[in-house]
Short mmCIF file of N, CA and C in Angstrom, two decimals:
data_model
loop_
_atom_site.label_atom_id
_atom_site.label_comp_id
_atom_site.label_asym_id
_atom_site.label_seq_id
_atom_site.Cartn_x
_atom_site.Cartn_y
_atom_site.Cartn_z
N MET A 1 15.07 -27.69 -9.25
CA MET A 1 14.89 -26.46 -9.97
C MET A 1 16.26 -25.87 -10.25
N LYS A 2 16.44 -25.38 -11.45
CA LYS A 2 17.72 -24.81 -11.81
C LYS A 2 17.86 -23.41 -11.22
N LEU A 3 19.10 -23.02 -11.00
CA LEU A 3 19.39 -21.70 -10.43
C LEU A 3 18.89 -20.58 -11.33
N THR A 4 18.91 -20.76 -12.63
CA THR A 4 18.46 -19.72 -13.55
C THR A 4 16.97 -19.44 -13.39
N ARG A 5 16.20 -20.43 -13.01
CA ARG A 5 14.77 -20.23 -12.78
C ARG A 5 14.51 -19.64 -11.39
N LEU A 6 15.34 -19.95 -10.45
CA LEU A 6 15.17 -19.50 -9.08
C LEU A 6 15.57 -18.04 -8.91
N ALA A 7 16.54 -17.57 -9.66
CA ALA A 7 17.05 -16.21 -9.51
C ALA A 7 15.97 -15.14 -9.71
N PRO A 8 15.15 -15.20 -10.77
CA PRO A 8 14.10 -14.19 -10.92
C PRO A 8 13.08 -14.22 -9.77
N ALA A 9 12.76 -15.40 -9.30
CA ALA A 9 11.81 -15.51 -8.20
C ALA A 9 12.37 -14.88 -6.93
N LEU A 10 13.64 -15.13 -6.64
CA LEU A 10 14.27 -14.53 -5.47
C LEU A 10 14.37 -13.02 -5.60
N ALA A 11 14.65 -12.53 -6.80
CA ALA A 11 14.72 -11.09 -7.03
C ALA A 11 13.37 -10.44 -6.76
N GLY A 12 12.29 -11.11 -7.20
CA GLY A 12 10.95 -10.59 -6.96
C GLY A 12 10.61 -10.56 -5.48
N ILE A 13 10.98 -11.62 -4.76
CA ILE A 13 10.73 -11.68 -3.31
C ILE A 13 11.53 -10.59 -2.60
N ALA A 14 12.77 -10.38 -3.00
CA ALA A 14 13.60 -9.34 -2.39
C ALA A 14 13.02 -7.96 -2.64
N ALA A 15 12.50 -7.71 -3.84
CA ALA A 15 11.91 -6.41 -4.15
C ALA A 15 10.68 -6.16 -3.29
N VAL A 16 9.85 -7.16 -3.11
CA VAL A 16 8.68 -7.02 -2.24
C VAL A 16 9.11 -6.73 -0.81
N GLY A 17 10.14 -7.42 -0.35
CA GLY A 17 10.64 -7.18 1.00
C GLY A 17 11.18 -5.79 1.17
N LEU A 18 11.87 -5.26 0.17
CA LEU A 18 12.40 -3.91 0.25
C LEU A 18 11.28 -2.88 0.26
N LEU A 19 10.27 -3.09 -0.57
CA LEU A 19 9.15 -2.16 -0.59
C LEU A 19 8.38 -2.20 0.72
N ALA A 20 8.24 -3.34 1.31
CA ALA A 20 7.52 -3.45 2.58
C ALA A 20 8.25 -2.71 3.68
N GLY A 21 9.55 -2.64 3.62
CA GLY A 21 10.32 -1.94 4.63
C GLY A 21 10.23 -0.44 4.52
N CYS A 22 9.73 0.08 3.40
CA CYS A 22 9.67 1.52 3.17
C CYS A 22 8.41 2.16 3.75
N SER A 23 7.43 1.39 4.08
CA SER A 23 6.20 1.96 4.59
C SER A 23 5.70 1.11 5.74
N PRO A 24 4.78 1.67 6.53
CA PRO A 24 4.23 0.89 7.63
C PRO A 24 3.44 -0.30 7.11
N THR A 25 3.15 -1.23 7.99
CA THR A 25 2.40 -2.41 7.60
C THR A 25 1.00 -2.02 7.14
N GLY A 26 0.33 -2.94 6.48
CA GLY A 26 -0.99 -2.67 5.93
C GLY A 26 -1.99 -2.21 6.97
N GLY A 27 -1.84 -2.61 8.20
CA GLY A 27 -2.77 -2.21 9.25
C GLY A 27 -2.42 -0.89 9.90
N THR A 28 -1.31 -0.28 9.48
CA THR A 28 -0.87 0.99 10.06
C THR A 28 -1.15 2.12 9.10
N ALA A 29 -1.77 3.16 9.59
CA ALA A 29 -2.02 4.34 8.77
C ALA A 29 -0.86 5.31 8.86
N LEU A 30 -0.31 5.46 10.08
CA LEU A 30 0.66 6.51 10.31
C LEU A 30 1.47 6.22 11.56
N VAL A 31 2.76 6.52 11.50
CA VAL A 31 3.63 6.50 12.68
C VAL A 31 4.37 7.84 12.68
N VAL A 32 4.21 8.61 13.75
CA VAL A 32 4.89 9.90 13.89
C VAL A 32 5.71 9.85 15.17
N ASP A 33 7.02 9.91 15.01
CA ASP A 33 7.94 9.87 16.15
C ASP A 33 7.57 8.76 17.14
N GLY A 34 7.25 7.60 16.62
CA GLY A 34 6.95 6.44 17.46
C GLY A 34 5.49 6.31 17.86
N ASN A 35 4.67 7.34 17.65
CA ASN A 35 3.24 7.27 17.96
C ASN A 35 2.52 6.70 16.74
N ARG A 36 1.91 5.54 16.94
CA ARG A 36 1.31 4.78 15.84
C ARG A 36 -0.20 4.93 15.84
N TYR A 37 -0.76 5.13 14.64
CA TYR A 37 -2.21 5.12 14.43
C TYR A 37 -2.51 3.98 13.47
N THR A 38 -3.29 3.03 13.92
CA THR A 38 -3.68 1.92 13.06
C THR A 38 -4.87 2.34 12.20
N GLU A 39 -5.13 1.55 11.18
CA GLU A 39 -6.29 1.81 10.33
C GLU A 39 -7.57 1.74 11.15
N SER A 40 -7.64 0.80 12.09
CA SER A 40 -8.86 0.68 12.91
C SER A 40 -9.01 1.88 13.84
N GLU A 41 -7.90 2.44 14.33
CA GLU A 41 -7.99 3.65 15.15
C GLU A 41 -8.47 4.83 14.31
N VAL A 42 -8.00 4.92 13.07
CA VAL A 42 -8.48 5.98 12.18
C VAL A 42 -9.96 5.80 11.92
N ASP A 43 -10.41 4.56 11.72
CA ASP A 43 -11.85 4.29 11.56
C ASP A 43 -12.63 4.77 12.77
N GLN A 44 -12.12 4.46 13.96
CA GLN A 44 -12.78 4.85 15.21
C GLN A 44 -12.84 6.37 15.33
N ILE A 45 -11.76 7.05 14.98
CA ILE A 45 -11.72 8.52 15.04
C ILE A 45 -12.73 9.10 14.05
N ILE A 46 -12.76 8.56 12.84
CA ILE A 46 -13.71 9.05 11.83
C ILE A 46 -15.14 8.83 12.28
N ASP A 47 -15.44 7.66 12.82
CA ASP A 47 -16.80 7.39 13.31
C ASP A 47 -17.17 8.35 14.43
N GLY A 48 -16.25 8.59 15.36
CA GLY A 48 -16.51 9.50 16.47
C GLY A 48 -16.72 10.93 16.00
N CYS A 49 -15.91 11.37 15.05
CA CYS A 49 -16.04 12.73 14.54
C CYS A 49 -17.29 12.90 13.69
N ALA A 50 -17.66 11.86 12.96
CA ALA A 50 -18.90 11.90 12.20
C ALA A 50 -20.09 12.05 13.15
N GLU A 51 -20.02 11.32 14.26
CA GLU A 51 -21.08 11.45 15.28
C GLU A 51 -21.11 12.86 15.84
N ALA A 52 -19.94 13.40 16.17
CA ALA A 52 -19.87 14.75 16.75
C ALA A 52 -20.38 15.80 15.77
N LEU A 53 -20.08 15.64 14.50
CA LEU A 53 -20.48 16.61 13.49
C LEU A 53 -21.85 16.31 12.90
N GLN A 54 -22.43 15.18 13.31
CA GLN A 54 -23.74 14.73 12.83
C GLN A 54 -23.77 14.60 11.30
N VAL A 55 -22.76 13.89 10.79
CA VAL A 55 -22.67 13.59 9.36
C VAL A 55 -22.37 12.11 9.20
N ALA A 56 -22.47 11.62 8.00
CA ALA A 56 -22.11 10.22 7.71
C ALA A 56 -20.58 10.11 7.69
N PRO A 57 -20.03 9.00 8.19
CA PRO A 57 -18.57 8.83 8.20
C PRO A 57 -17.92 9.01 6.83
N ASP A 58 -18.61 8.64 5.76
CA ASP A 58 -18.01 8.77 4.43
C ASP A 58 -17.92 10.22 3.95
N GLN A 59 -18.48 11.14 4.72
CA GLN A 59 -18.37 12.56 4.38
C GLN A 59 -17.07 13.18 4.89
N LEU A 60 -16.34 12.45 5.72
CA LEU A 60 -15.06 12.92 6.21
C LEU A 60 -13.96 12.32 5.35
N ARG A 61 -13.06 13.16 4.85
CA ARG A 61 -11.96 12.67 4.01
C ARG A 61 -10.93 11.99 4.88
N ARG A 62 -10.75 10.73 4.65
CA ARG A 62 -9.80 9.91 5.42
C ARG A 62 -8.38 10.47 5.31
N GLN A 63 -7.97 10.88 4.12
CA GLN A 63 -6.64 11.43 3.92
C GLN A 63 -6.48 12.71 4.74
N GLY A 64 -7.51 13.53 4.81
CA GLY A 64 -7.45 14.75 5.61
C GLY A 64 -7.32 14.47 7.09
N VAL A 65 -8.01 13.44 7.56
CA VAL A 65 -7.93 13.05 8.97
C VAL A 65 -6.51 12.60 9.31
N VAL A 66 -5.94 11.74 8.48
CA VAL A 66 -4.58 11.25 8.72
C VAL A 66 -3.57 12.40 8.63
N GLY A 67 -3.76 13.29 7.66
CA GLY A 67 -2.88 14.45 7.53
C GLY A 67 -2.92 15.35 8.75
N THR A 68 -4.10 15.55 9.30
CA THR A 68 -4.23 16.38 10.50
C THR A 68 -3.57 15.71 11.70
N LEU A 69 -3.71 14.39 11.83
CA LEU A 69 -3.04 13.66 12.90
C LEU A 69 -1.52 13.78 12.77
N LEU A 70 -1.03 13.73 11.53
CA LEU A 70 0.39 13.87 11.28
C LEU A 70 0.88 15.26 11.70
N LEU A 71 0.16 16.30 11.32
CA LEU A 71 0.56 17.66 11.68
C LEU A 71 0.44 17.90 13.19
N GLY A 72 -0.51 17.26 13.84
CA GLY A 72 -0.58 17.32 15.30
C GLY A 72 0.66 16.69 15.92
N GLY A 73 1.14 15.60 15.32
CA GLY A 73 2.38 14.97 15.77
C GLY A 73 3.58 15.87 15.55
N LEU A 74 3.57 16.63 14.47
CA LEU A 74 4.64 17.61 14.22
C LEU A 74 4.67 18.63 15.34
N PHE A 75 3.51 19.13 15.72
CA PHE A 75 3.42 20.08 16.83
C PHE A 75 3.97 19.46 18.12
N ASP A 76 3.60 18.21 18.38
CA ASP A 76 4.06 17.51 19.58
C ASP A 76 5.57 17.35 19.60
N SER A 77 6.19 17.28 18.43
CA SER A 77 7.63 17.06 18.36
C SER A 77 8.44 18.25 18.89
N PHE A 78 7.81 19.39 19.02
CA PHE A 78 8.51 20.57 19.53
C PHE A 78 8.85 20.43 21.01
N GLY A 79 8.21 19.47 21.68
CA GLY A 79 8.52 19.21 23.07
C GLY A 79 7.92 20.21 24.05
N ALA A 80 6.97 20.99 23.59
CA ALA A 80 6.33 21.96 24.48
C ALA A 80 5.53 21.23 25.55
N ASP A 81 5.57 21.75 26.74
CA ASP A 81 4.82 21.16 27.85
C ASP A 81 3.40 21.72 27.87
N ILE A 82 2.63 21.36 26.87
CA ILE A 82 1.25 21.82 26.77
C ILE A 82 0.35 20.61 26.98
N THR A 83 -0.52 20.71 27.94
CA THR A 83 -1.42 19.60 28.26
C THR A 83 -2.59 19.59 27.28
N ASP A 84 -3.28 18.45 27.23
CA ASP A 84 -4.47 18.35 26.39
C ASP A 84 -5.53 19.36 26.82
N GLU A 85 -5.62 19.63 28.11
CA GLU A 85 -6.58 20.63 28.61
C GLU A 85 -6.25 22.02 28.08
N GLU A 86 -4.96 22.35 28.04
CA GLU A 86 -4.55 23.66 27.51
C GLU A 86 -4.82 23.74 26.01
N VAL A 87 -4.62 22.64 25.31
CA VAL A 87 -4.92 22.62 23.88
C VAL A 87 -6.42 22.78 23.68
N ARG A 88 -7.20 22.09 24.49
CA ARG A 88 -8.66 22.20 24.40
C ARG A 88 -9.11 23.64 24.65
N ALA A 89 -8.53 24.30 25.66
CA ALA A 89 -8.87 25.69 25.97
C ALA A 89 -8.48 26.60 24.81
N ALA A 90 -7.32 26.37 24.24
CA ALA A 90 -6.89 27.17 23.08
C ALA A 90 -7.84 26.95 21.91
N GLY A 91 -8.32 25.74 21.76
CA GLY A 91 -9.24 25.42 20.68
C GLY A 91 -10.56 26.15 20.81
N SER A 92 -11.03 26.30 22.05
CA SER A 92 -12.31 26.99 22.23
C SER A 92 -12.17 28.47 21.88
N GLN A 93 -10.94 29.00 21.96
CA GLN A 93 -10.71 30.40 21.61
C GLN A 93 -10.38 30.58 20.13
N GLN A 94 -9.67 29.61 19.53
CA GLN A 94 -9.15 29.77 18.17
C GLN A 94 -9.95 29.06 17.11
N ALA A 95 -10.17 27.79 17.30
CA ALA A 95 -10.74 26.96 16.25
C ALA A 95 -12.26 26.88 16.39
N GLN A 96 -12.94 27.49 15.45
CA GLN A 96 -14.40 27.48 15.46
C GLN A 96 -14.91 26.04 15.30
N GLY A 97 -15.83 25.67 16.15
CA GLY A 97 -16.42 24.34 16.07
C GLY A 97 -15.64 23.26 16.81
N SER A 98 -14.53 23.61 17.47
CA SER A 98 -13.74 22.58 18.13
C SER A 98 -14.48 21.96 19.32
N GLU A 99 -15.34 22.75 19.97
CA GLU A 99 -16.10 22.20 21.09
C GLU A 99 -16.97 21.04 20.62
N GLN A 100 -17.50 21.16 19.42
CA GLN A 100 -18.32 20.09 18.86
C GLN A 100 -17.48 18.83 18.66
N LEU A 101 -16.23 18.98 18.17
CA LEU A 101 -15.37 17.82 17.97
C LEU A 101 -14.99 17.17 19.29
N PHE A 102 -14.82 17.97 20.33
CA PHE A 102 -14.45 17.45 21.64
C PHE A 102 -15.63 16.78 22.35
N SER A 103 -16.83 16.89 21.80
CA SER A 103 -18.02 16.35 22.47
C SER A 103 -18.09 14.82 22.44
N VAL A 104 -17.34 14.17 21.56
CA VAL A 104 -17.33 12.70 21.46
C VAL A 104 -15.90 12.24 21.71
N SER A 105 -15.72 11.37 22.69
CA SER A 105 -14.36 10.97 23.10
C SER A 105 -13.55 10.32 21.97
N ASP A 106 -14.20 9.57 21.09
CA ASP A 106 -13.46 8.94 19.98
C ASP A 106 -12.93 9.97 18.99
N CYS A 107 -13.46 11.16 19.01
CA CYS A 107 -13.01 12.21 18.10
C CYS A 107 -11.89 13.06 18.71
N GLU A 108 -11.62 12.87 19.98
CA GLU A 108 -10.65 13.72 20.67
C GLU A 108 -9.27 13.75 20.03
N PRO A 109 -8.70 12.63 19.56
CA PRO A 109 -7.38 12.72 18.92
C PRO A 109 -7.37 13.69 17.72
N LEU A 110 -8.43 13.67 16.93
CA LEU A 110 -8.49 14.58 15.78
C LEU A 110 -8.76 16.01 16.25
N ALA A 111 -9.61 16.17 17.25
CA ALA A 111 -9.89 17.51 17.77
C ALA A 111 -8.61 18.16 18.30
N LEU A 112 -7.82 17.40 19.06
CA LEU A 112 -6.56 17.93 19.58
C LEU A 112 -5.60 18.26 18.44
N ALA A 113 -5.48 17.35 17.49
CA ALA A 113 -4.59 17.57 16.35
C ALA A 113 -5.03 18.77 15.52
N ASN A 114 -6.33 18.98 15.41
CA ASN A 114 -6.86 20.10 14.65
C ASN A 114 -6.45 21.43 15.29
N VAL A 115 -6.56 21.51 16.61
CA VAL A 115 -6.16 22.73 17.32
C VAL A 115 -4.65 22.92 17.20
N LYS A 116 -3.89 21.85 17.35
CA LYS A 116 -2.42 21.94 17.24
C LYS A 116 -2.02 22.40 15.85
N THR A 117 -2.74 21.95 14.83
CA THR A 117 -2.45 22.37 13.46
C THR A 117 -2.70 23.86 13.31
N SER A 118 -3.76 24.37 13.90
CA SER A 118 -4.01 25.82 13.82
C SER A 118 -2.94 26.59 14.61
N MET A 119 -2.40 25.99 15.66
CA MET A 119 -1.33 26.63 16.41
C MET A 119 -0.03 26.65 15.60
N LEU A 120 0.18 25.64 14.75
CA LEU A 120 1.36 25.62 13.88
C LEU A 120 1.40 26.84 12.97
N ALA A 121 0.23 27.28 12.54
CA ALA A 121 0.16 28.42 11.62
C ALA A 121 0.70 29.70 12.25
N GLN A 122 0.81 29.73 13.57
CA GLN A 122 1.30 30.91 14.26
C GLN A 122 2.81 30.90 14.44
N LEU A 123 3.46 29.82 14.06
CA LEU A 123 4.90 29.69 14.23
C LEU A 123 5.64 30.12 12.97
N GLU A 124 6.92 30.42 13.15
CA GLU A 124 7.76 30.80 12.02
C GLU A 124 7.89 29.64 11.04
N PRO A 125 7.71 29.88 9.75
CA PRO A 125 7.81 28.81 8.76
C PRO A 125 9.17 28.09 8.79
N GLN A 126 10.23 28.80 9.03
CA GLN A 126 11.56 28.17 9.06
C GLN A 126 11.66 27.18 10.23
N PHE A 127 11.07 27.54 11.36
CA PHE A 127 11.06 26.67 12.54
C PHE A 127 10.29 25.39 12.23
N ILE A 128 9.14 25.54 11.57
CA ILE A 128 8.32 24.38 11.20
C ILE A 128 9.08 23.51 10.21
N GLU A 129 9.75 24.12 9.22
CA GLU A 129 10.49 23.37 8.22
C GLU A 129 11.60 22.55 8.85
N GLU A 130 12.34 23.13 9.78
CA GLU A 130 13.41 22.39 10.46
C GLU A 130 12.86 21.22 11.25
N ALA A 131 11.77 21.47 11.98
CA ALA A 131 11.16 20.40 12.78
C ALA A 131 10.61 19.30 11.87
N ALA A 132 9.99 19.68 10.77
CA ALA A 132 9.43 18.70 9.84
C ALA A 132 10.52 17.82 9.24
N ASN A 133 11.66 18.42 8.92
CA ASN A 133 12.77 17.64 8.36
C ASN A 133 13.36 16.66 9.35
N ASN A 134 13.21 16.93 10.64
CA ASN A 134 13.74 16.04 11.68
C ASN A 134 12.71 15.05 12.20
N LEU A 135 11.49 15.15 11.73
CA LEU A 135 10.41 14.31 12.22
C LEU A 135 10.50 12.92 11.58
N ASP A 136 10.36 11.90 12.41
CA ASP A 136 10.37 10.51 11.93
C ASP A 136 8.93 10.12 11.59
N VAL A 137 8.63 10.08 10.29
CA VAL A 137 7.27 9.79 9.82
C VAL A 137 7.28 8.57 8.93
N GLN A 138 6.36 7.67 9.19
CA GLN A 138 6.08 6.55 8.31
C GLN A 138 4.60 6.66 7.97
N LEU A 139 4.33 7.00 6.73
CA LEU A 139 2.97 7.24 6.28
C LEU A 139 2.57 6.16 5.29
N ASN A 140 1.43 5.53 5.53
CA ASN A 140 0.91 4.56 4.59
C ASN A 140 0.70 5.28 3.26
N PRO A 141 1.24 4.74 2.17
CA PRO A 141 1.17 5.44 0.88
C PRO A 141 -0.22 5.79 0.40
N ARG A 142 -1.22 5.13 0.90
CA ARG A 142 -2.58 5.46 0.45
C ARG A 142 -3.01 6.85 0.89
N TYR A 143 -2.29 7.44 1.86
CA TYR A 143 -2.63 8.77 2.36
C TYR A 143 -1.76 9.87 1.79
N GLY A 144 -0.87 9.53 0.92
CA GLY A 144 0.00 10.53 0.34
C GLY A 144 1.44 10.22 0.66
N LYS A 145 2.27 11.22 0.50
CA LYS A 145 3.69 11.06 0.74
C LYS A 145 4.17 12.23 1.59
N TRP A 146 4.91 11.94 2.64
CA TRP A 146 5.46 12.95 3.53
C TRP A 146 6.64 13.61 2.83
N GLU A 147 6.51 14.90 2.57
CA GLU A 147 7.56 15.65 1.90
C GLU A 147 7.88 16.90 2.72
N PRO A 148 8.65 16.75 3.80
CA PRO A 148 8.88 17.87 4.72
C PRO A 148 9.66 19.02 4.11
N TRP A 149 10.31 18.81 3.00
CA TRP A 149 11.08 19.87 2.37
C TRP A 149 10.22 20.79 1.53
N THR A 150 8.92 20.47 1.39
CA THR A 150 8.02 21.32 0.62
C THR A 150 7.12 22.11 1.56
N GLN A 151 6.57 23.18 1.07
CA GLN A 151 5.68 24.01 1.90
C GLN A 151 4.41 23.26 2.27
N GLN A 152 3.96 22.38 1.38
CA GLN A 152 2.73 21.64 1.61
C GLN A 152 2.92 20.49 2.61
N LEU A 153 4.12 19.97 2.78
CA LEU A 153 4.49 18.88 3.68
C LEU A 153 3.98 17.51 3.22
N LEU A 154 2.74 17.44 2.76
CA LEU A 154 2.17 16.17 2.28
C LEU A 154 1.83 16.30 0.81
N SER A 155 2.29 15.33 0.01
CA SER A 155 1.90 15.34 -1.40
C SER A 155 0.51 14.77 -1.53
N GLU A 156 -0.07 14.94 -2.67
CA GLU A 156 -1.43 14.46 -2.89
C GLU A 156 -1.55 12.95 -2.79
N SER A 157 -0.59 12.23 -3.32
CA SER A 157 -0.71 10.78 -3.29
C SER A 157 0.67 10.14 -3.27
N GLY A 158 0.82 9.16 -2.41
CA GLY A 158 2.03 8.37 -2.39
C GLY A 158 1.76 6.98 -2.95
N SER A 159 0.53 6.75 -3.33
CA SER A 159 0.14 5.44 -3.81
C SER A 159 0.45 5.30 -5.29
N LEU A 160 0.98 4.16 -5.66
CA LEU A 160 1.25 3.90 -7.06
C LEU A 160 0.00 3.42 -7.78
N SER A 161 -1.00 2.97 -7.03
CA SER A 161 -2.18 2.40 -7.68
C SER A 161 -3.45 3.19 -7.45
N LEU A 162 -3.43 4.16 -6.54
CA LEU A 162 -4.65 4.86 -6.20
C LEU A 162 -4.41 6.36 -6.16
N PRO A 163 -5.00 7.12 -7.06
CA PRO A 163 -4.82 8.57 -7.01
C PRO A 163 -5.43 9.13 -5.73
N ALA A 164 -4.87 10.20 -5.23
CA ALA A 164 -5.34 10.80 -3.98
C ALA A 164 -6.80 11.21 -4.08
N THR A 165 -7.25 11.57 -5.27
CA THR A 165 -8.64 11.97 -5.43
C THR A 165 -9.60 10.84 -5.15
N ASP A 166 -9.12 9.58 -5.23
CA ASP A 166 -9.97 8.43 -4.96
C ASP A 166 -9.98 8.03 -3.49
N ILE A 167 -9.10 8.63 -2.69
CA ILE A 167 -8.98 8.26 -1.28
C ILE A 167 -10.05 8.98 -0.48
N GLN A 168 -10.80 8.25 0.28
CA GLN A 168 -11.82 8.85 1.14
C GLN A 168 -11.40 8.77 2.58
#
């Protein structure tokens, strides 16, 4: 094979390799400061929460679940010595319906992240912005794009082929 024919093929392989390095592997939904959530773990969380809420799993927005897990990781990055029991107690006081989410063990990661997210709302926005900018996040593009410099933190879609409105 001539070098002129091989060069475009190598360029294509290199581009795929570079793109693969920009996001987690296909089986990974999210990595926040080294804490990894696989797609199967997200499935398990969704199934557990659907059971707790007595709804069909497809009624829970997958992108919303992953986003809440990410924001829970942001809260964890502050290094506060808050135990899961303390978060659970805070949830029973603050977040309506959190007891229902805590009723199924597979839903607990989302229940904890949900309470932590509501606790974020009580912090100074500048503090959250600084922490978000320092957070090491690898988000599967199907769930959006991590944009810590914006007030929203997560864009609607990071996928080049799937609009966020199509993500369940």
